[in-house]
Each structure stands twice: as C-alpha cells, then as structure tokens.
XYZ file of C-alpha atoms in Angstrom:
429
model
C -28.293 1.616 27.245
C -26.093 -1.064 25.693
C -22.549 -0.053 24.579
C -20.660 -2.293 22.419
C -17.871 -0.270 20.990
C -17.442 3.389 21.817
C -15.792 6.071 19.643
C -13.752 8.911 20.946
C -16.810 10.963 20.868
C -18.801 8.697 22.940
C -21.214 7.433 20.316
C -21.910 3.694 19.718
C -20.380 2.213 16.575
C -22.670 -0.812 15.464
C -20.798 -2.231 12.462
C -20.883 -6.079 12.526
C -17.121 -6.265 12.277
C -16.535 -4.211 15.467
C -17.905 -6.605 17.955
C -18.416 -10.467 17.806
C -21.292 -12.285 19.575
C -20.458 -15.022 21.881
C -20.065 -18.225 19.863
C -19.206 -20.474 22.737
C -20.986 -23.915 22.616
C -22.518 -24.900 25.999
C -24.218 -28.145 26.795
C -27.076 -26.512 28.556
C -28.097 -23.046 29.364
C -30.552 -22.384 32.119
C -30.706 -18.604 31.617
C -32.985 -17.628 28.832
C -31.427 -14.112 28.823
C -27.883 -15.564 28.244
C -25.742 -13.629 25.843
C -25.861 -16.862 23.806
C -29.256 -15.738 22.538
C -28.212 -12.084 21.721
C -28.210 -12.910 17.927
C -31.896 -13.446 18.257
C -32.778 -9.832 19.138
C -29.741 -7.802 18.293
C -30.939 -7.321 14.522
C -29.226 -5.120 11.994
C -28.450 -1.389 12.112
C -31.590 -0.216 10.446
C -33.891 -2.566 12.160
C -35.287 -3.819 8.858
C -35.035 -7.502 10.027
C -37.450 -6.860 12.944
C -41.165 -6.037 13.040
C -41.752 -2.493 14.183
C -44.610 -2.467 16.852
C -43.991 1.072 18.056
C -42.542 4.222 16.687
C -42.713 7.900 17.422
C -40.634 10.936 17.925
C -39.556 12.104 21.277
C -39.477 15.724 22.529
C -37.246 14.907 25.386
C -34.007 14.472 23.627
C -34.378 10.799 22.603
C -34.994 11.228 18.997
C -37.013 8.470 17.246
C -38.239 5.920 19.974
C -39.045 2.568 18.448
C -39.814 -0.903 19.562
C -38.901 -3.882 17.295
C -40.081 -7.497 17.729
C -38.044 -10.663 16.928
C -38.986 -14.291 17.586
C -37.544 -16.185 20.442
C -36.422 -19.789 20.383
C -37.137 -20.479 24.172
C -38.756 -21.628 26.007
C -39.524 -24.860 24.203
C -43.162 -25.600 23.324
C -43.103 -28.719 25.817
C -42.999 -26.128 28.596
C -45.859 -24.071 27.517
C -48.590 -26.376 29.080
C -47.033 -25.785 32.555
C -47.276 -21.975 32.180
C -50.851 -22.265 30.874
C -51.809 -24.192 33.928
C -50.107 -21.552 36.058
C -52.189 -18.842 34.364
C -55.422 -20.798 34.805
C -54.554 -21.185 38.607
C -53.946 -17.488 39.030
C -57.108 -16.713 37.277
C -59.186 -19.149 39.423
C -57.479 -17.638 42.683
C -58.501 -14.084 41.691
C -61.865 -14.884 40.051
C -63.157 -17.920 41.657
C -66.054 -19.745 39.992
C -64.994 -18.868 36.575
C -63.331 -22.064 35.500
C -64.029 -22.186 31.685
C -63.372 -18.454 31.419
C -59.829 -18.799 32.743
C -58.457 -21.393 30.177
C -55.348 -19.894 28.557
C -53.398 -20.692 25.639
C -49.921 -19.359 24.927
C -49.316 -18.268 21.477
C -45.560 -17.777 21.559
C -42.609 -15.796 22.906
C -40.885 -12.700 21.381
C -38.098 -10.400 22.018
C -38.984 -6.755 22.141
C -36.005 -4.204 21.710
C -36.502 -0.531 22.571
C -34.325 1.670 20.308
C -33.376 5.389 20.205
C -32.814 6.845 16.776
C -33.005 3.355 15.180
C -29.212 2.533 15.912
C -29.067 2.715 19.729
C -30.434 -0.425 21.417
C -31.702 0.924 24.740
C -33.439 -2.105 26.304
C -34.679 -5.621 25.641
C -37.257 -7.772 27.065
C -38.725 -11.195 26.348
C -42.405 -11.305 26.045
C -44.916 -14.153 26.353
C -48.026 -13.852 24.158
C -51.273 -15.534 25.436
C -54.924 -15.449 25.212
C -57.970 -16.902 26.946
C -59.977 -19.646 24.946
C -63.148 -17.644 25.661
C -61.780 -14.481 24.283
C -59.162 -15.443 21.728
C -59.324 -12.086 19.878
C -57.551 -10.336 22.772
C -53.837 -11.159 23.093
C -52.037 -10.338 26.417
C -48.344 -9.714 26.678
C -46.238 -10.515 29.692
C -42.651 -9.598 30.063
C -40.595 -12.458 31.561
C -39.435 -10.795 34.699
C -36.628 -13.174 35.449
C -34.988 -12.805 31.943
C -32.304 -10.158 31.837
C -31.076 -10.146 28.133
C -28.372 -7.367 28.567
C -25.167 -8.385 30.439
C -24.593 -4.925 32.041
C -28.022 -5.112 33.875
C -26.831 -8.415 35.330
C -23.657 -6.795 36.428
C -25.609 -3.914 38.005
C -27.674 -6.345 39.994
C -24.935 -8.654 40.792
C -22.537 -5.975 42.096
C -25.167 -3.849 43.781
C -26.927 -6.722 45.758
C -23.530 -8.288 46.721
C -22.256 -4.992 48.058
C -25.408 -3.945 50.056
C -25.275 -7.308 51.700
C -21.645 -6.683 52.768
C -22.884 -3.729 54.807
C -24.951 -5.767 57.414
C -28.162 -5.190 55.570
C -30.504 -8.091 55.955
C -31.070 -8.914 52.285
C -32.638 -12.300 52.966
C -35.446 -10.676 54.874
C -36.246 -8.343 52.021
C -36.084 -11.134 49.471
C -38.792 -13.054 51.467
C -40.845 -10.086 52.039
C -40.267 -9.672 55.792
C -38.824 -6.101 55.486
C -39.279 -3.320 53.059
C -36.282 -2.411 50.685
C -36.643 0.994 49.150
C -35.147 1.024 45.579
C -35.023 3.825 43.134
C -34.372 3.398 39.426
C -33.518 6.393 37.410
C -34.102 5.769 33.726
C -36.731 3.292 32.851
C -36.254 2.075 29.293
C -38.290 -1.070 28.716
C -38.532 -1.641 32.518
C -36.700 -4.858 32.756
C -34.579 -3.810 35.657
C -37.296 -2.616 38.091
C -39.596 -5.484 37.051
C -36.723 -8.076 37.859
C -36.200 -6.375 41.254
C -39.825 -6.379 42.218
C -40.371 -9.978 41.141
C -37.343 -11.355 42.848
C -37.282 -9.295 46.063
C -40.721 -9.562 47.691
C -39.984 -6.749 50.053
C -38.965 -4.342 47.281
C -40.795 -1.061 46.935
C -39.425 0.148 43.647
C -39.691 3.879 42.569
C -38.841 4.534 38.900
C -38.197 7.910 37.429
C -38.403 8.478 33.651
C -38.395 11.907 32.098
C -39.796 10.866 28.637
C -43.523 10.097 28.526
C -42.840 8.386 25.086
C -40.496 5.839 26.581
C -43.106 5.190 29.330
C -45.728 4.629 26.590
C -43.416 2.233 24.684
C -42.719 0.290 27.614
C -46.424 -0.229 28.638
C -47.903 -0.463 25.190
C -45.223 -2.369 23.317
C -43.223 -4.166 26.082
C -45.779 -5.250 28.515
C -44.731 -3.298 31.498
C -47.547 -3.274 34.070
C -49.783 -0.311 33.451
C -50.948 -0.075 37.173
C -47.463 1.100 38.050
C -47.948 4.567 36.428
C -48.269 7.327 38.920
C -49.462 10.827 38.863
C -47.397 13.888 39.872
C -49.285 13.936 43.191
C -48.202 10.395 44.083
C -51.485 8.689 43.438
C -52.060 5.762 41.023
C -53.043 6.897 37.413
C -55.564 4.027 37.511
C -57.571 3.369 40.648
C -57.851 -0.302 39.792
C -55.767 -2.574 37.603
C -57.044 -4.180 34.433
C -58.617 -7.708 35.011
C -55.729 -9.373 33.183
C -53.036 -7.263 34.964
C -54.387 -8.765 38.280
C -53.770 -12.209 36.923
C -50.265 -11.500 35.571
C -48.970 -9.076 38.221
C -50.854 -9.343 41.517
C -48.365 -9.118 44.294
C -45.730 -7.303 42.096
C -47.375 -4.218 40.338
C -48.489 -2.970 43.761
C -44.779 -2.388 44.505
C -44.001 -0.665 41.322
C -44.330 3.052 41.186
C -43.495 4.600 37.811
C -43.151 8.510 37.828
C -42.859 10.706 34.688
C -40.589 13.053 36.250
C -37.042 14.826 35.978
C -34.612 12.967 38.128
C -33.262 16.187 39.798
C -36.762 17.413 40.674
C -37.832 14.029 41.954
C -34.872 13.485 44.264
C -35.221 17.062 45.617
C -38.921 16.302 46.538
C -39.130 12.746 47.644
C -39.212 12.109 51.379
C -38.102 8.325 50.905
C -34.794 7.097 52.289
C -33.449 4.592 49.713
C -31.614 1.495 50.386
C -30.443 1.060 46.706
C -30.431 3.307 43.735
C -29.780 2.158 40.212
C -29.034 4.828 37.553
C -29.016 4.154 33.891
C -30.093 7.368 32.097
C -28.574 7.876 28.674
C -30.416 9.945 26.175
C -30.904 9.433 22.404
C -27.467 10.826 21.703
C -25.916 8.267 24.112
C -25.009 10.917 26.699
C -25.181 10.701 30.375
C -26.552 14.205 31.414
C -24.024 16.193 33.341
C -26.718 17.264 35.850
C -26.776 13.654 37.019
C -23.025 13.570 37.831
C -21.692 17.019 38.346
C -20.504 17.079 41.983
C -22.051 20.597 42.619
C -25.434 19.424 40.956
C -28.504 19.719 43.113
C -29.160 16.000 42.049
C -26.143 14.550 43.563
C -26.262 16.823 46.637
C -29.755 15.809 47.302
C -29.104 12.077 46.561
C -26.427 12.117 49.305
C -29.291 13.004 51.874
C -31.778 10.486 50.455
C -29.356 7.525 50.550
C -29.382 5.241 53.767
C -26.302 6.375 55.868
C -25.541 2.880 57.095
C -25.769 0.741 53.967
C -27.109 2.873 51.034
C -25.731 1.566 47.757
C -25.767 3.399 44.379
C -25.105 1.599 41.055
C -24.517 3.519 37.859
C -24.226 2.099 34.355
C -21.214 3.605 32.533
C -19.985 3.669 28.949
C -16.356 3.748 28.133
C -15.402 6.951 26.326
C -12.512 5.874 24.234
C -11.960 3.280 21.551
C -11.591 -0.204 22.800
C -10.244 -1.946 19.777
C -6.729 -2.348 18.354
C -5.975 -0.546 15.046
C -6.649 -3.904 13.177
C -10.121 -4.108 14.642
C -9.258 -6.737 17.153
C -10.173 -6.536 20.836
C -7.376 -5.899 23.409
C -6.306 -9.254 25.315
C -6.765 -7.622 28.663
C -9.882 -5.544 28.242
C -10.573 -5.632 32.060
C -7.357 -3.732 32.539
C -8.632 -0.779 30.563
C -11.962 0.031 32.095
C -13.065 2.428 33.307
C -11.242 4.811 30.968
C -11.039 8.352 29.830
C -11.533 11.635 31.536
C -15.345 11.486 31.208
C -15.910 8.255 32.948
C -13.248 9.024 35.567
C -14.950 12.274 36.366
C -18.274 10.518 36.920
C -16.773 7.967 39.250
C -14.894 10.661 41.231
C -18.134 12.802 41.620
C -20.141 9.917 42.900
C -17.404 8.798 45.280
C -16.648 12.200 46.655
C -20.180 13.336 47.145
C -21.763 10.060 48.472
C -18.901 8.956 50.599
C -16.712 12.053 51.175
C -14.578 11.515 54.273
C -16.772 8.913 55.733
C -16.269 5.089 55.664
C -17.417 3.553 52.383
C -16.349 1.937 49.220
C -16.352 2.842 45.544
C -15.433 0.392 42.808
C -16.138 -0.620 39.215
C -17.032 -3.908 37.649
C -16.781 -4.784 33.912
C -19.757 -6.345 32.231
C -18.774 -9.326 29.947
C -19.384 -9.087 26.186
C -20.192 -5.423 26.057
C -18.286 -2.266 26.656
C -20.266 -1.152 29.874
C -18.965 -0.962 33.275
C -20.880 -0.482 36.566
C -19.858 1.957 39.229
C -20.815 0.924 42.763
C -20.623 3.299 45.645
C -21.830 1.867 49.015
C -21.815 3.107 52.565
C -21.241 0.826 55.543
C -17.762 -0.659 54.925
C -15.945 0.039 58.066
C -12.150 0.783 58.590
C -11.380 -2.817 59.593
C -13.143 -4.080 56.504
C -10.838 -2.202 54.281
C -7.461 -3.216 55.577
C -6.535 -5.287 52.590
C -7.397 -5.258 48.947
C -7.663 -9.178 48.805
C -10.146 -9.101 51.809
C -12.485 -6.744 49.982
C -12.425 -8.865 46.752
C -13.086 -11.977 48.723
C -15.768 -10.447 50.698
C -17.721 -9.176 47.528
C -17.061 -12.375 45.704
C -18.362 -14.396 48.636
C -21.402 -12.424 48.766
C -22.120 -12.798 45.051
C -22.189 -16.630 45.832
C -24.599 -16.326 48.733
C -26.813 -13.657 47.284
C -27.306 -15.796 44.141
C -28.169 -18.697 46.330
C -30.761 -16.634 48.418
C -32.453 -15.341 45.270
C -32.045 -18.622 43.167
C -30.970 -16.749 40.072
C -30.328 -18.594 36.806
C -27.230 -16.655 36.005
C -23.858 -16.857 37.831
C -23.058 -13.728 39.803
C -19.377 -14.016 39.657
C -19.209 -13.762 35.777
C -21.059 -10.444 36.009
C -19.224 -9.033 39.074
C -15.596 -8.903 38.402
C -14.090 -6.365 40.678
C -11.784 -4.174 38.729
C -10.713 -1.389 41.048
C -11.904 0.407 44.318
C -11.356 3.526 46.231
C -11.975 3.709 50.027
C -12.251 6.322 52.481
C -11.669 5.669 56.271
C-alpha cells in the first residue's frame, strides 16, 4: 500500500498539490521501475485517465477492488526482438520440435495498478503483452518481475536482505539456488514482491498469504501473476499442471510460489515451516493495518515468534506514518528523515514487533524511510550479537556495507543505499 501523505486519521490524501513527483533529470536510468516513471501509472484520483480492466466489490473489507491500465514508455521497441527471441528459445526448450508454433511477437508494455475504493493505489506492476504468430488472437501477459515500481517495496527488499546477510546467513548460496530460503509474504496485492523474490533468489520458496479472494483474482486475471501458484486449503496445487504458456513464461519460478487464500493469523498458527524472512504489507481498503497483526498479545505475533528462524530470522513490515507530514503552507519539511517513524500508532507497532520477536535476546530493530513516499519499513532481525552492537556507527556501517554487497550478488538495477537509509535502531543484548 502506497502512502504519499497521511492525515491525522491515517487515511491517504491524494490531492495533486500535496505531493510532488520527482522531476530530477537523469542522463540514463537502468531501472524501469524508477520513481521517475511514476507519472505514467499514478493517474488521477478517480482513475478516469486509465483503462479499467478489472472491477468488483470485496466482502473482505477492501471495498471496490479495481485494476487500471496505463501505457508504459519503456522498454524501447528496439529491445523487443531480443525478448521475442528469448520467448522463442524458452518455447523450444519446453516443446521441442514445434519451431513455427513458438514464434512470438511483443505487442507492447503496460502498467497495471491495483486500487482499493478507487483512490488508494495498492500495488503496481509492469506487464508485457505478447502473442504467438500461429495464435494471434490469444494475448499473454507477463509481469516484469525485476521491475519494482513502488519505492517502499525497494526499501523492504534492500533493508531486509542486507539485514539477514548481516546475521551469518549465506544469502549468496540461496541466490544461486544452492540452499532453500523460506520466505513468507503476508498481503499479496498485485504480487510484485513475491514474484521479485522468487525470480531473483533461485533458492527462495515463497509462501504468500492473502485473505481476500478478490485480490487474488485481480492479481491473476488482470496483473498476470502465475496461476499455478494458487494453493488449496489442504496445501495442494489448485491446478495439477500449469497452462502451456505458463510453462514458457514461469518454469523454474512458479514452482516456488505458493499463494494461499487464508487469514494470516490462522496460517501462521498452523504452518510447520520455519521462515528465514517474513515480509508484511497488509493494509485493508480503509488503509488500516489490522490490530490483530501487531497487538503484542495477539495469537499472530506470538505464533510468528515461534515460526521465525532463531539465528537469523528477519521480519520486514511496511508502515505508514500516522500524522501529517506537511508544513501549514503545504510544503514538505526539510528534514523528513528526522520525523519518521512518528505518532503513537506507528510507535506501538514497532514496539510490539521488537518486544515479541526479540524480547531479552540478542537482536536488532530499526526503521528505514522510503524515498519519495511517506512509508517506512520496520526491520526486526535476530542474530546480531552483543559484540556487533557496541557502537551506533558500526551498526550503520555494517548494514550499509551489506547493502552494497547484496546488490552486487543479486545484480539489481536499483541502488540499495538510496532505499535503505537507517533512521533509528533498538537493540537487546
């Protein structure tokens, strides 16, 4: 859930005069999800400038769930033939002997934005539209897994992976598929975060928990999330075999995605999996983070404490600020990094996660501020020892150093340090 400006009631205010898009001019931008392109998919408050491709009313508290499409300026057409050859090669590998049947043509690229109640932008993905020459009437949509359009997702990924690698976790082996990394994502949205993790970390086994079946339907039908990932309550695949085109687009990735329609509390109470990392982004249609997911006495947090790896387990939570961020004249404070996290609500969430997941044991809890938007990421990780926490500067340097090394290992387009600015930390020895 993207938060640009938050009122004292915690609801997003989306007037164009309240938040300015980045107008910085850069010579070259490798990251197609850079905030520079946000004006392409942000749209107006009513969504009238986008094409509605999905719309229905939720009975799980998310109000009207819709997906709007907007044209994307990148990648340039000169790069399309390379992707067409990749699709043809993938098709030939999976279906050898069908040379003519596997010729693909790219039709274009679109942004798809998931909204709750028309005015809350919940998630954004970039889709590639393509078809086979032999079957031009069927268009296939493929999310661009490496494109994270929303800054706070990059902050969650950057801070989380840098932290877990600080705790003697062999991230490099997980990235190259030499060991399994168990990851839990609570809150699905359009699925850009779990798809990114499964695509970049070859050893990642990603469990996704989403309470609203309508959100799941929107992500699969209108945002291209792999349908083979859908699970039944018993833990079996909803489909015994993936569709033909899904094998071409997602073989090697969708087998490691497990999308459950479930309540997060019930799921964490019943799962036997011990998780290396947990990402939580679970705001509803009223822009509220359910109390049951952060109350220190809740069954959810108490069970999460037991399902988090004791040596390096790391939890990352997306947070909205809960007071106004603007000056009275509508301008932004000069030192925004000095005022996040803020308010009793956000502070209570941070304290609950810190106290329950770390308690009196060694560990670290800190927040990072996402650039351009008013979200922060709470990171709680186990594994920092007493000697690691002797000095503030040492902690900051360690995390910053790991940001650089993790970006190198994963070969990310975006610079981690921009999205992982350590604001504050609390430690327990």
